[in-house]
Structures are given as C-alpha cells and as structure tokens.
Amino acid sequence: MTDVTTGKDPVESEPAVAPAGGAARGGVTTKSERTGGPLVSNDESDKFELRLQHAVSGFVDGPRAAVEEADQVVEAIVARFAETVRERRRTLRTSWQDTEEKADTERLRLALRDYRELAERLLHI
C-alpha cells in the first residue's frame, strides 16, 4: 500500500528505528541487521558442506551409507534453520508485544516490515 502523501510504502520507509535495545548507532538498523544475517554462519555452512562432501565421496564404497549420511546432513541443516527462525520470531515478537504499554504505530510498522522481510527471505530459500 502506498502512502498518497509521500508516494512510498509506509512499511518500507527508511531509515528504520530499532525496537528498544536496538543497534548501537542511535537505534537505526540496516536491512541486514533487521533480517538477522545469514541463517547459518559461514563456519556452520562449511561444516555442513564438508559432511555432505564426505557422504558424496563415500558413495562408491557404500551407496546406502552415503545416502543415509546425506539425509542426516539435510536433517541437521533443516533443524538449524528452524532454530534460527524460531529465535528471529522470538526477537520480532518482543519488539512489539509490550506487556507494560501498548506498542505505538511506528513500532508496529517496523515489526510488520521485519516480518515481511523474514517471510520473503524464507520463501526465496
């Protein structure tokens, strides 16, 4: 939805103000900070890739064992992604579910933008 006065999407307007406890730069966050960076760290990704490569290289000597190992790698990756997404959702919820005071419209706008970015990111994996 476009704001008729500015011609911009009100949910995507920049710069963003971080929810309470936000970025050290005066509460302004970048898109990468809001989306939480990669779903797995480079170190974890490298470990998963090594495990998968091990499975592939063992196929000739033990095809069934190689496929079982590859299945375990994919299961571990999915579990890690799920854990990361759960943590991101928890962070997003605390940004707008304030038990002491009702969240203002700006905080809700930012939360909606962050949810949309997370959903789009998950849909494009």
PDB file of C-alpha atoms in Angstrom:
ATOM      1  CA  MET A   1       0.000   0.000   0.000  1.00  0.00           C
ATOM      2  CA  THR A   2       1.389   3.386  -0.990  1.00  0.00           C
ATOM      3  CA  ASP A   3       1.009   6.492   1.155  1.00  0.00           C
ATOM      4  CA  VAL A   4      -0.783   9.057  -1.028  1.00  0.00           C
ATOM      5  CA  THR A   5       1.107  11.954   0.582  1.00  0.00           C
ATOM      6  CA  THR A   6       4.627  10.563   0.097  1.00  0.00           C
ATOM      7  CA  GLY A   7       4.185   8.004  -2.684  1.00  0.00           C
ATOM      8  CA  LYS A   8       6.127   5.458  -0.601  1.00  0.00           C
ATOM      9  CA  ASP A   9       5.239   2.154   1.010  1.00  0.00           C
ATOM     10  CA  PRO A  10       4.856   3.079   4.717  1.00  0.00           C
ATOM     11  CA  VAL A  11       6.143  -0.311   5.837  1.00  0.00           C
ATOM     12  CA  GLU A  12       9.388   0.003   3.851  1.00  0.00           C
ATOM     13  CA  SER A  13      10.281   3.609   4.690  1.00  0.00           C
ATOM     14  CA  GLU A  14      13.933   4.106   5.714  1.00  0.00           C
ATOM     15  CA  PRO A  15      15.831   4.730   7.891  1.00  0.00           C
ATOM     16  CA  ALA A  16      14.394   2.377  10.420  1.00  0.00           C
ATOM     17  CA  VAL A  17      14.388   2.937  14.128  1.00  0.00           C
ATOM     18  CA  ALA A  18      15.295  -0.182  16.005  1.00  0.00           C
ATOM     19  CA  PRO A  19      12.984  -1.540  18.648  1.00  0.00           C
ATOM     20  CA  ALA A  20      14.045  -0.996  22.251  1.00  0.00           C
ATOM     21  CA  GLY A  21      17.582  -2.244  22.743  1.00  0.00           C
ATOM     22  CA  GLY A  22      18.340  -1.862  19.019  1.00  0.00           C
ATOM     23  CA  ALA A  23      21.535  -1.053  17.174  1.00  0.00           C
ATOM     24  CA  ALA A  24      24.357   0.865  18.771  1.00  0.00           C
ATOM     25  CA  ARG A  25      24.133   3.577  16.098  1.00  0.00           C
ATOM     26  CA  GLY A  26      21.355   5.506  17.816  1.00  0.00           C
ATOM     27  CA  GLY A  27      18.646   2.933  17.105  1.00  0.00           C
ATOM     28  CA  VAL A  28      18.994   2.932  13.300  1.00  0.00           C
ATOM     29  CA  THR A  29      19.276  -0.514  11.758  1.00  0.00           C
ATOM     30  CA  THR A  30      20.335  -1.703   8.343  1.00  0.00           C
ATOM     31  CA  LYS A  31      18.341  -4.276   6.385  1.00  0.00           C
ATOM     32  CA  SER A  32      20.924  -6.984   7.112  1.00  0.00           C
ATOM     33  CA  GLU A  33      20.692  -6.264  10.843  1.00  0.00           C
ATOM     34  CA  ARG A  34      16.895  -6.482  10.720  1.00  0.00           C
ATOM     35  CA  THR A  35      16.839  -9.752   8.822  1.00  0.00           C
ATOM     36  CA  GLY A  36      19.400 -11.285  11.174  1.00  0.00           C
ATOM     37  CA  GLY A  37      22.179 -12.033   8.690  1.00  0.00           C
ATOM     38  CA  PRO A  38      22.677 -15.493   7.206  1.00  0.00           C
ATOM     39  CA  LEU A  39      20.527 -18.326   8.523  1.00  0.00           C
ATOM     40  CA  VAL A  40      23.702 -20.242   9.363  1.00  0.00           C
ATOM     41  CA  SER A  41      27.175 -18.868   9.968  1.00  0.00           C
ATOM     42  CA  ASN A  42      29.909 -19.375   7.393  1.00  0.00           C
ATOM     43  CA  ASP A  43      31.640 -21.753   9.814  1.00  0.00           C
ATOM     44  CA  GLU A  44      28.494 -23.869  10.199  1.00  0.00           C
ATOM     45  CA  SER A  45      27.887 -23.791   6.463  1.00  0.00           C
ATOM     46  CA  ASP A  46      31.434 -25.016   5.823  1.00  0.00           C
ATOM     47  CA  LYS A  47      30.932 -27.882   8.284  1.00  0.00           C
ATOM     48  CA  PHE A  48      27.682 -28.917   6.604  1.00  0.00           C
ATOM     49  CA  GLU A  49      29.358 -28.771   3.192  1.00  0.00           C
ATOM     50  CA  LEU A  50      32.243 -30.954   4.427  1.00  0.00           C
ATOM     51  CA  ARG A  51      29.799 -33.503   5.837  1.00  0.00           C
ATOM     52  CA  LEU A  52      27.887 -33.589   2.561  1.00  0.00           C
ATOM     53  CA  GLN A  53      31.094 -33.903   0.547  1.00  0.00           C
ATOM     54  CA  HIS A  54      32.100 -36.817   2.792  1.00  0.00           C
ATOM     55  CA  ALA A  55      28.792 -38.518   2.002  1.00  0.00           C
ATOM     56  CA  VAL A  56      29.220 -37.960  -1.742  1.00  0.00           C
ATOM     57  CA  SER A  57      32.811 -39.231  -1.761  1.00  0.00           C
ATOM     58  CA  GLY A  58      31.755 -42.393   0.099  1.00  0.00           C
ATOM     59  CA  PHE A  59      29.059 -43.320  -2.379  1.00  0.00           C
ATOM     60  CA  VAL A  60      31.155 -45.737  -4.460  1.00  0.00           C
ATOM     61  CA  ASP A  61      32.207 -47.800  -1.437  1.00  0.00           C
ATOM     62  CA  GLY A  62      28.868 -47.633   0.386  1.00  0.00           C
ATOM     63  CA  PRO A  63      25.943 -46.162  -1.563  1.00  0.00           C
ATOM     64  CA  ARG A  64      23.317 -46.739   1.141  1.00  0.00           C
ATOM     65  CA  ALA A  65      25.548 -45.342   3.911  1.00  0.00           C
ATOM     66  CA  ALA A  66      26.341 -42.302   1.733  1.00  0.00           C
ATOM     67  CA  VAL A  67      22.670 -41.555   1.148  1.00  0.00           C
ATOM     68  CA  GLU A  68      21.877 -42.037   4.839  1.00  0.00           C
ATOM     69  CA  GLU A  69      24.688 -39.642   5.740  1.00  0.00           C
ATOM     70  CA  ALA A  70      23.405 -37.074   3.220  1.00  0.00           C
ATOM     71  CA  ASP A  71      19.931 -37.409   4.748  1.00  0.00           C
ATOM     72  CA  GLN A  72      21.387 -36.715   8.195  1.00  0.00           C
ATOM     73  CA  VAL A  73      23.181 -33.623   6.891  1.00  0.00           C
ATOM     74  CA  VAL A  74      19.970 -32.245   5.383  1.00  0.00           C
ATOM     75  CA  GLU A  75      18.111 -33.029   8.619  1.00  0.00           C
ATOM     76  CA  ALA A  76      20.751 -31.105  10.602  1.00  0.00           C
ATOM     77  CA  ILE A  77      20.558 -28.124   8.230  1.00  0.00           C
ATOM     78  CA  VAL A  78      16.762 -28.006   8.472  1.00  0.00           C
ATOM     79  CA  ALA A  79      16.942 -28.209  12.269  1.00  0.00           C
ATOM     80  CA  ARG A  80      19.467 -25.357  12.358  1.00  0.00           C
ATOM     81  CA  PHE A  81      17.312 -23.210  10.054  1.00  0.00           C
ATOM     82  CA  ALA A  82      14.247 -23.907  12.209  1.00  0.00           C
ATOM     83  CA  GLU A  83      16.155 -22.906  15.343  1.00  0.00           C
ATOM     84  CA  THR A  84      17.337 -19.684  13.714  1.00  0.00           C
ATOM     85  CA  VAL A  85      13.845 -18.784  12.505  1.00  0.00           C
ATOM     86  CA  ARG A  86      12.343 -19.513  15.954  1.00  0.00           C
ATOM     87  CA  GLU A  87      14.891 -17.179  17.540  1.00  0.00           C
ATOM     88  CA  ARG A  88      14.207 -14.470  14.945  1.00  0.00           C
ATOM     89  CA  ARG A  89      10.450 -14.732  15.556  1.00  0.00           C
ATOM     90  CA  ARG A  90      11.031 -14.507  19.305  1.00  0.00           C
ATOM     91  CA  THR A  91      13.048 -11.331  18.769  1.00  0.00           C
ATOM     92  CA  LEU A  92      10.391  -9.873  16.495  1.00  0.00           C
ATOM     93  CA  ARG A  93       7.601 -10.654  18.966  1.00  0.00           C
ATOM     94  CA  THR A  94       9.417  -8.902  21.796  1.00  0.00           C
ATOM     95  CA  SER A  95       9.794  -5.825  19.589  1.00  0.00           C
ATOM     96  CA  TRP A  96       6.036  -5.221  19.547  1.00  0.00           C
ATOM     97  CA  GLN A  97       4.440  -7.319  22.295  1.00  0.00           C
ATOM     98  CA  ASP A  98       4.998  -4.998  25.204  1.00  0.00           C
ATOM     99  CA  THR A  99       3.073  -6.004  28.302  1.00  0.00           C
ATOM    100  CA  GLU A 100       3.651  -2.701  30.103  1.00  0.00           C
ATOM    101  CA  GLU A 101       2.471  -0.382  27.338  1.00  0.00           C
ATOM    102  CA  LYS A 102       0.750  -0.744  24.018  1.00  0.00           C
ATOM    103  CA  ALA A 103       3.079  -0.689  21.030  1.00  0.00           C
ATOM    104  CA  ASP A 104       2.839   2.541  19.086  1.00  0.00           C
ATOM    105  CA  THR A 105       2.024   2.590  15.383  1.00  0.00           C
ATOM    106  CA  GLU A 106       5.657   3.173  14.379  1.00  0.00           C
ATOM    107  CA  ARG A 107       6.869   0.153  16.333  1.00  0.00           C
ATOM    108  CA  LEU A 108       4.101  -1.949  14.754  1.00  0.00           C
ATOM    109  CA  ARG A 109       5.035  -0.668  11.278  1.00  0.00           C
ATOM    110  CA  LEU A 110       8.645  -1.679  11.841  1.00  0.00           C
ATOM    111  CA  ALA A 111       7.609  -5.087  13.169  1.00  0.00           C
ATOM    112  CA  LEU A 112       5.396  -5.669  10.122  1.00  0.00           C
ATOM    113  CA  ARG A 113       8.262  -4.697   7.813  1.00  0.00           C
ATOM    114  CA  ASP A 114      10.609  -7.107   9.599  1.00  0.00           C
ATOM    115  CA  TYR A 115       8.061  -9.943   9.465  1.00  0.00           C
ATOM    116  CA  ARG A 116       7.571  -9.326   5.758  1.00  0.00           C
ATOM    117  CA  GLU A 117      11.330  -9.365   5.132  1.00  0.00           C
ATOM    118  CA  LEU A 118      11.691 -12.624   7.063  1.00  0.00           C
ATOM    119  CA  ALA A 119       8.790 -14.245   5.206  1.00  0.00           C
ATOM    120  CA  GLU A 120      10.166 -13.155   1.822  1.00  0.00           C
ATOM    121  CA  ARG A 121      13.575 -14.454   2.760  1.00  0.00           C
ATOM    122  CA  LEU A 122      12.154 -17.843   3.740  1.00  0.00           C
ATOM    123  CA  LEU A 123      10.114 -18.030   0.549  1.00  0.00           C
ATOM    124  CA  HIS A 124      13.251 -17.493  -1.543  1.00  0.00           C
ATOM    125  CA  ILE A 125      15.471 -20.135   0.031  1.00  0.00           C
TER     126      ILE A 125
END
